[in-house]
Amino acid sequence: MGGRDRELEVAPEWWRWATENLLRGVSEGAVSEQLQAAGVSGAQASELLSAIVRSPIFLAARPFARAARQQEMLVRLKQRMASNALDPTGIPRRSGVSAAEFRDVYVAGNMPVILTDVVTRWPAFGRWTPAYLAEAFGDVVVDVTTGRMSDPDYDMHAAKHTQSTPLRDFVARIEAARTETNDFYMVANNRVLERTRLGALLGDVVLPDGYCAAHRLLGSSALWLGPAGTVTPLHYDTSNILFGQVYGRKRYRMIAPFETSLFEGARAMYADRDPEQDAMSPVLVKDVVLEPGEALFIPVGWWHHVRALDVSISLGINSFPFHNNFDWYRPSSVT
């Protein structure tokens, strides 16, 4: 019987299994032992392994497989070290963080932090309430997302749920809600600051020197307004964001980019898992409530799930005085 005939006697799944294990760094001897234990003869196993390792496709794949194993080790190291923190599920609250420390420790380190003395300096804090917005800007027609509860992918399909309404009517709808609801919400994609005279609200935002580029606030900020119960599903962004909580509270569940299991089944930048419904272990979830007057730094790539615990007004800012466009970071889309 010729060598080609003997090759064909080995089931295709064993070819695939042997190739995968060799690329994972398993020795030829160990792979051969497993093949023979499954009924493949020693001669067949030897010829099979020889054919695999001589294959041009295998030789081309080997350096990529080696790099993947190295990345797996790095990911595992980061996961192990993160679990050693005194409060692995918390996010530090800091005040007095200089622009240099903010950039060197939290931005460069890709670490979230809650800043307790940033929003409290804004004229917006204590001024922005639903009643104030309705009184000062009630006639402004704004886009909002509605009918969210009829669509399980409401956040991905925000455009088709967009409706225009006077801000006064939207605030009245929020105030009329007697229970928590996720059905209507003013979100970043509505871009009300850029498209309406609500952009004047940014005059109430005073940022520490060196934190953000104040002259670019109008094109790089987003206003969020909605009732208690609004939910933004678990996702990541391709820029760093400073999220100021002006009114009400929001609960954040955050997961580091090195928890790579979340990429499985993800669509675009949205995970197919829900921290409120699914068992997330062994993924490490940081779980915090952002209080009024606090600002959360969300580093690029960090997964986050957000639920409003109260009627809420928030401002997201990504106009940092350094490079902040990482649109190439889309690992969940890699095939």
Short mmCIF file of C-alpha atoms in Angstrom, two decimals:
data_model
loop_
_atom_site.label_atom_id
_atom_site.label_comp_id
_atom_site.label_asym_id
_atom_site.label_seq_id
_atom_site.Cartn_x
_atom_site.Cartn_y
_atom_site.Cartn_z
CA MET A 1 0.00 0.00 0.00
CA GLY A 2 1.48 3.40 -0.99
CA GLY A 3 2.04 6.32 1.34
CA ARG A 4 -0.84 8.28 -0.17
CA ASP A 5 -3.21 5.40 0.51
CA ARG A 6 -2.09 5.17 4.13
CA GLU A 7 -2.65 8.90 4.54
CA LEU A 8 -6.20 8.54 3.33
CA GLU A 9 -6.86 5.82 5.89
CA VAL A 10 -6.43 8.39 8.69
CA ALA A 11 -9.72 10.17 9.32
CA PRO A 12 -9.76 13.91 8.42
CA GLU A 13 -10.60 14.84 11.99
CA TRP A 14 -7.27 13.32 13.13
CA TRP A 15 -5.41 15.39 10.56
CA ARG A 16 -7.11 18.48 11.92
CA TRP A 17 -6.58 17.46 15.54
CA ALA A 18 -2.90 16.69 15.03
CA THR A 19 -2.31 19.96 13.15
CA GLU A 20 -4.03 22.05 15.83
CA ASN A 21 -2.03 20.45 18.63
CA LEU A 22 1.28 20.81 16.82
CA LEU A 23 0.50 24.50 16.26
CA ARG A 24 -0.30 24.81 19.96
CA GLY A 25 3.22 23.61 20.75
CA VAL A 26 2.44 20.01 21.73
CA SER A 27 5.41 17.80 20.91
CA GLU A 28 5.28 15.35 17.99
CA GLY A 29 5.91 12.49 20.42
CA ALA A 30 2.89 13.39 22.57
CA VAL A 31 0.67 13.81 19.52
CA SER A 32 1.84 10.46 18.16
CA GLU A 33 1.04 8.74 21.45
CA GLN A 34 -2.51 10.11 21.43
CA LEU A 35 -3.03 9.05 17.81
CA GLN A 36 -1.86 5.52 18.55
CA ALA A 37 -4.04 5.35 21.65
CA ALA A 38 -6.99 6.15 19.37
CA GLY A 39 -6.12 3.28 17.03
CA VAL A 40 -3.84 4.89 14.48
CA SER A 41 -0.83 2.68 13.79
CA GLY A 42 2.65 3.89 14.65
CA ALA A 43 3.63 3.97 10.98
CA GLN A 44 0.53 5.95 10.04
CA ALA A 45 1.06 8.40 12.90
CA SER A 46 4.69 8.93 11.90
CA GLU A 47 3.80 9.51 8.25
CA LEU A 48 0.91 11.78 9.16
CA LEU A 49 3.04 13.98 11.41
CA SER A 50 5.82 14.10 8.85
CA ALA A 51 3.37 15.22 6.16
CA ILE A 52 1.93 17.91 8.42
CA VAL A 53 5.21 19.48 9.53
CA ARG A 54 6.55 19.54 5.94
CA SER A 55 3.40 21.21 4.62
CA PRO A 56 4.00 24.77 3.34
CA ILE A 57 0.70 25.79 4.92
CA PHE A 58 1.82 24.47 8.31
CA LEU A 59 5.19 26.17 8.00
CA ALA A 60 3.47 29.47 7.17
CA ALA A 61 1.03 29.10 10.09
CA ARG A 62 3.63 28.17 12.71
CA PRO A 63 4.98 31.72 13.47
CA PHE A 64 1.41 33.04 13.79
CA ALA A 65 0.53 30.20 16.14
CA ARG A 66 3.64 30.94 18.21
CA ALA A 67 2.65 34.60 18.46
CA ALA A 68 -0.87 33.56 19.50
CA ARG A 69 0.53 31.37 22.30
CA GLN A 70 2.67 34.25 23.51
CA GLN A 71 -0.37 36.53 23.56
CA GLU A 72 -2.34 33.90 25.48
CA MET A 73 0.39 33.87 28.13
CA LEU A 74 0.33 37.66 28.36
CA VAL A 75 -3.45 37.64 28.73
CA ARG A 76 -3.30 34.99 31.45
CA LEU A 77 -0.62 36.97 33.30
CA LYS A 78 -2.76 40.13 33.22
CA GLN A 79 -5.81 38.21 34.42
CA ARG A 80 -3.89 36.66 37.32
CA MET A 81 -2.35 39.96 38.38
CA ALA A 82 -5.68 41.81 38.21
CA SER A 83 -7.25 39.25 40.54
CA ASN A 84 -4.56 40.00 43.15
CA ALA A 85 -5.81 43.55 43.77
CA LEU A 86 -7.10 44.29 47.27
CA ASP A 87 -10.42 45.27 45.68
CA PRO A 88 -10.45 43.50 42.31
CA THR A 89 -14.09 44.37 41.59
CA GLY A 90 -13.81 48.06 42.51
CA ILE A 91 -12.52 51.17 40.78
CA PRO A 92 -10.42 53.66 42.79
CA ARG A 93 -11.92 57.02 43.67
CA ARG A 94 -9.37 59.84 43.51
CA SER A 95 -9.26 63.58 43.98
CA GLY A 96 -6.48 66.01 43.19
CA VAL A 97 -5.23 63.98 40.20
CA SER A 98 -2.98 66.23 38.13
CA ALA A 99 -3.13 66.24 34.34
CA ALA A 100 0.29 64.56 34.27
CA GLU A 101 -0.77 61.78 36.64
CA PHE A 102 -4.04 61.32 34.80
CA ARG A 103 -2.21 60.86 31.53
CA ASP A 104 0.77 58.82 32.75
CA VAL A 105 -1.05 56.51 35.17
CA TYR A 106 -4.60 56.11 33.90
CA VAL A 107 -4.50 56.92 30.20
CA ALA A 108 -1.15 55.31 29.40
CA GLY A 109 -1.87 52.52 31.87
CA ASN A 110 -5.34 51.89 30.37
CA MET A 111 -6.82 51.91 33.88
CA PRO A 112 -10.26 53.22 34.88
CA VAL A 113 -10.55 55.73 37.71
CA ILE A 114 -13.36 57.72 39.32
CA LEU A 115 -12.47 61.40 39.77
CA THR A 116 -14.45 62.92 42.62
CA ASP A 117 -13.54 66.59 42.18
CA VAL A 118 -13.97 67.29 38.46
CA VAL A 119 -17.72 67.49 37.86
CA THR A 120 -18.26 69.23 41.18
CA ARG A 121 -16.36 72.24 39.76
CA TRP A 122 -18.64 72.55 36.76
CA PRO A 123 -21.32 75.24 36.85
CA ALA A 124 -23.45 72.44 35.37
CA PHE A 125 -23.35 70.57 38.67
CA GLY A 126 -26.35 71.72 40.66
CA ARG A 127 -27.72 73.63 37.67
CA TRP A 128 -28.52 70.89 35.18
CA THR A 129 -31.74 69.24 36.24
CA PRO A 130 -34.58 68.01 34.03
CA ALA A 131 -36.64 71.01 35.13
CA TYR A 132 -33.84 73.44 34.22
CA LEU A 133 -33.36 71.88 30.78
CA ALA A 134 -37.10 72.04 30.09
CA GLU A 135 -37.28 75.67 31.19
CA ALA A 136 -34.15 76.93 29.44
CA PHE A 137 -34.30 74.82 26.26
CA GLY A 138 -37.85 73.44 26.20
CA ASP A 139 -38.60 74.62 22.65
CA VAL A 140 -35.50 73.00 21.17
CA VAL A 141 -36.41 70.04 18.98
CA VAL A 142 -34.08 67.14 19.76
CA ASP A 143 -33.60 63.62 18.47
CA VAL A 144 -34.13 60.82 20.99
CA THR A 145 -34.32 57.04 20.75
CA THR A 146 -37.69 55.47 21.48
CA GLY A 147 -39.29 52.04 21.24
CA ARG A 148 -36.11 50.46 22.54
CA MET A 149 -37.87 47.70 24.44
CA SER A 150 -39.38 46.32 21.23
CA ASP A 151 -35.93 45.53 19.81
CA PRO A 152 -33.37 43.30 21.56
CA ASP A 153 -30.65 45.06 19.57
CA TYR A 154 -31.92 48.56 20.30
CA ASP A 155 -28.49 50.05 20.85
CA MET A 156 -27.09 48.71 17.58
CA HIS A 157 -30.23 49.92 15.78
CA ALA A 158 -30.39 53.36 17.40
CA ALA A 159 -30.87 55.13 14.08
CA LYS A 160 -34.13 53.39 13.26
CA HIS A 161 -35.52 54.20 16.72
CA THR A 162 -34.78 57.92 16.42
CA GLN A 163 -37.63 60.40 16.77
CA SER A 164 -37.71 64.19 17.05
CA THR A 165 -39.48 65.93 19.91
CA PRO A 166 -39.36 69.24 21.77
CA LEU A 167 -37.08 68.86 24.76
CA ARG A 168 -39.89 70.05 27.05
CA ASP A 169 -42.07 67.10 25.95
CA PHE A 170 -39.24 64.63 26.39
CA VAL A 171 -38.55 65.85 29.93
CA ALA A 172 -42.28 65.61 30.70
CA ARG A 173 -42.22 62.01 29.51
CA ILE A 174 -39.28 61.26 31.80
CA GLU A 175 -41.00 62.85 34.78
CA ALA A 176 -44.23 61.00 34.04
CA ALA A 177 -42.54 57.59 34.16
CA ARG A 178 -43.68 55.93 37.39
CA THR A 179 -41.46 52.88 37.08
CA GLU A 180 -38.05 52.17 35.63
CA THR A 181 -38.04 51.98 31.84
CA ASN A 182 -35.53 51.42 29.07
CA ASP A 183 -37.92 52.43 26.31
CA PHE A 184 -36.76 55.98 25.62
CA TYR A 185 -33.41 57.70 26.04
CA MET A 186 -31.34 60.59 24.69
CA VAL A 187 -28.03 58.97 23.76
CA ALA A 188 -24.69 59.94 22.23
CA ASN A 189 -25.81 58.98 18.72
CA ASN A 190 -28.53 61.63 18.89
CA ARG A 191 -25.76 64.29 18.81
CA VAL A 192 -28.00 66.98 20.25
CA LEU A 193 -25.12 69.21 21.35
CA GLU A 194 -23.81 69.56 17.80
CA ARG A 195 -27.15 69.75 16.02
CA THR A 196 -29.09 72.13 18.26
CA ARG A 197 -28.51 75.12 20.48
CA LEU A 198 -28.09 72.73 23.40
CA GLY A 199 -24.41 73.10 22.56
CA ALA A 200 -24.59 76.24 24.72
CA LEU A 201 -24.70 73.90 27.72
CA LEU A 202 -20.99 73.28 27.29
CA GLY A 203 -20.40 76.76 28.67
CA ASP A 204 -21.26 75.17 32.02
CA VAL A 205 -18.36 72.70 31.74
CA VAL A 206 -14.99 73.78 33.09
CA LEU A 207 -12.22 71.20 32.77
CA PRO A 208 -8.89 71.07 34.62
CA ASP A 209 -5.93 72.28 32.61
CA GLY A 210 -4.38 69.52 30.55
CA TYR A 211 -7.23 67.03 30.96
CA CYS A 212 -9.23 67.77 27.84
CA ALA A 213 -9.06 70.11 24.87
CA ALA A 214 -11.80 72.57 25.82
CA HIS A 215 -11.91 74.19 22.36
CA ARG A 216 -13.02 70.84 20.87
CA LEU A 217 -15.77 70.08 23.37
CA LEU A 218 -18.60 70.83 20.95
CA GLY A 219 -17.57 68.19 18.44
CA SER A 220 -16.38 65.67 21.00
CA SER A 221 -19.04 65.57 23.71
CA ALA A 222 -22.33 63.74 24.12
CA LEU A 223 -25.32 64.48 26.34
CA TRP A 224 -27.23 61.58 27.90
CA LEU A 225 -30.68 62.18 29.39
CA GLY A 226 -33.23 59.61 30.42
CA PRO A 227 -35.35 57.97 33.10
CA ALA A 228 -34.29 55.45 35.70
CA GLY A 229 -33.91 52.03 34.13
CA THR A 230 -32.15 52.91 30.89
CA VAL A 231 -29.51 50.36 29.94
CA THR A 232 -26.55 50.52 27.60
CA PRO A 233 -25.55 46.92 26.78
CA LEU A 234 -22.06 45.55 27.33
CA HIS A 235 -19.75 47.04 24.70
CA TYR A 236 -16.39 48.73 24.22
CA ASP A 237 -15.45 52.01 22.53
CA THR A 238 -12.56 52.87 20.24
CA SER A 239 -11.61 56.02 22.17
CA ASN A 240 -10.98 57.02 25.75
CA ILE A 241 -13.98 58.70 27.40
CA LEU A 242 -14.38 60.88 30.48
CA PHE A 243 -17.95 60.36 31.64
CA GLY A 244 -19.30 63.05 33.96
CA GLN A 245 -22.35 62.21 36.05
CA VAL A 246 -24.17 65.51 36.61
CA TYR A 247 -27.56 64.35 37.92
CA GLY A 248 -28.73 60.99 39.27
CA ARG A 249 -26.74 57.77 39.58
CA LYS A 250 -25.57 55.12 37.16
CA ARG A 251 -24.27 51.64 37.79
CA TYR A 252 -21.27 50.59 35.73
CA ARG A 253 -20.05 47.06 35.21
CA MET A 254 -16.64 47.18 33.56
CA ILE A 255 -14.43 44.43 32.17
CA ALA A 256 -10.81 44.78 31.03
CA PRO A 257 -9.81 44.25 27.38
CA PHE A 258 -7.67 41.26 28.37
CA GLU A 259 -10.81 39.25 29.16
CA THR A 260 -10.67 37.96 25.60
CA SER A 261 -13.43 35.38 26.02
CA LEU A 262 -15.91 38.23 25.52
CA PHE A 263 -14.90 38.47 21.87
CA GLU A 264 -16.53 35.09 21.25
CA GLY A 265 -19.97 35.69 19.81
CA ALA A 266 -19.60 39.48 19.91
CA ARG A 267 -21.19 41.52 17.14
CA ALA A 268 -19.37 44.68 16.17
CA MET A 269 -18.44 46.18 19.56
CA TYR A 270 -21.26 44.52 21.51
CA ALA A 271 -20.77 41.41 23.61
CA ASP A 272 -23.33 38.63 23.54
CA ARG A 273 -23.28 38.43 27.34
CA ASP A 274 -25.24 40.43 29.89
CA PRO A 275 -23.64 41.02 33.31
CA GLU A 276 -27.12 41.37 34.81
CA GLN A 277 -28.33 38.01 33.49
CA ASP A 278 -25.32 35.79 32.76
CA ALA A 279 -22.81 34.17 35.06
CA MET A 280 -19.62 36.02 34.14
CA SER A 281 -17.08 33.93 36.09
CA PRO A 282 -14.16 33.56 35.58
CA VAL A 283 -14.29 36.97 33.90
CA LEU A 284 -13.47 39.69 36.43
CA VAL A 285 -16.19 42.36 36.55
CA LYS A 286 -15.67 45.73 38.20
CA ASP A 287 -19.00 46.88 39.63
CA VAL A 288 -19.45 50.48 40.79
CA VAL A 289 -22.17 53.09 41.23
CA LEU A 290 -21.24 56.48 39.81
CA GLU A 291 -22.65 59.17 42.08
CA PRO A 292 -23.71 62.71 41.08
CA GLY A 293 -20.63 64.90 40.83
CA GLU A 294 -18.28 62.06 39.93
CA ALA A 295 -16.48 61.47 36.63
CA LEU A 296 -15.51 58.01 35.40
CA PHE A 297 -12.55 57.58 33.07
CA ILE A 298 -13.38 54.74 30.67
CA PRO A 299 -10.17 53.65 28.94
CA VAL A 300 -10.33 52.67 25.28
CA GLY A 301 -11.20 49.01 24.82
CA TRP A 302 -12.78 48.47 28.23
CA TRP A 303 -16.13 46.70 28.11
CA HIS A 304 -18.85 48.51 30.04
CA HIS A 305 -22.52 47.92 30.81
CA VAL A 306 -24.46 50.90 32.19
CA ARG A 307 -27.79 51.09 34.03
CA ALA A 308 -29.36 54.35 35.23
CA LEU A 309 -30.54 53.97 38.83
CA ASP A 310 -32.30 57.36 38.79
CA VAL A 311 -33.41 59.96 36.30
CA SER A 312 -30.01 60.80 34.90
CA ILE A 313 -28.09 63.55 33.12
CA SER A 314 -24.56 62.71 31.98
CA LEU A 315 -21.91 64.16 29.73
CA GLY A 316 -19.40 62.04 27.83
CA ILE A 317 -16.20 63.77 26.69
CA ASN A 318 -13.46 62.40 24.46
CA SER A 319 -11.68 65.61 23.41
CA PHE A 320 -8.36 64.75 25.04
CA PRO A 321 -5.19 66.70 24.20
CA PHE A 322 -3.52 63.56 22.84
CA HIS A 323 -4.25 60.96 20.18
CA ASN A 324 -7.61 59.41 20.95
CA ASN A 325 -8.79 57.67 17.79
CA PHE A 326 -8.28 53.91 17.90
CA ASP A 327 -10.81 52.93 15.26
CA TRP A 328 -8.50 50.11 14.18
CA TYR A 329 -9.14 48.41 17.53
CA ARG A 330 -11.93 46.01 16.57
CA PRO A 331 -10.80 42.58 17.77
CA SER A 332 -14.38 41.34 18.00
CA SER A 333 -14.62 41.69 14.22
CA VAL A 334 -11.51 39.63 13.43
CA THR A 335 -12.33 36.45 11.50
#
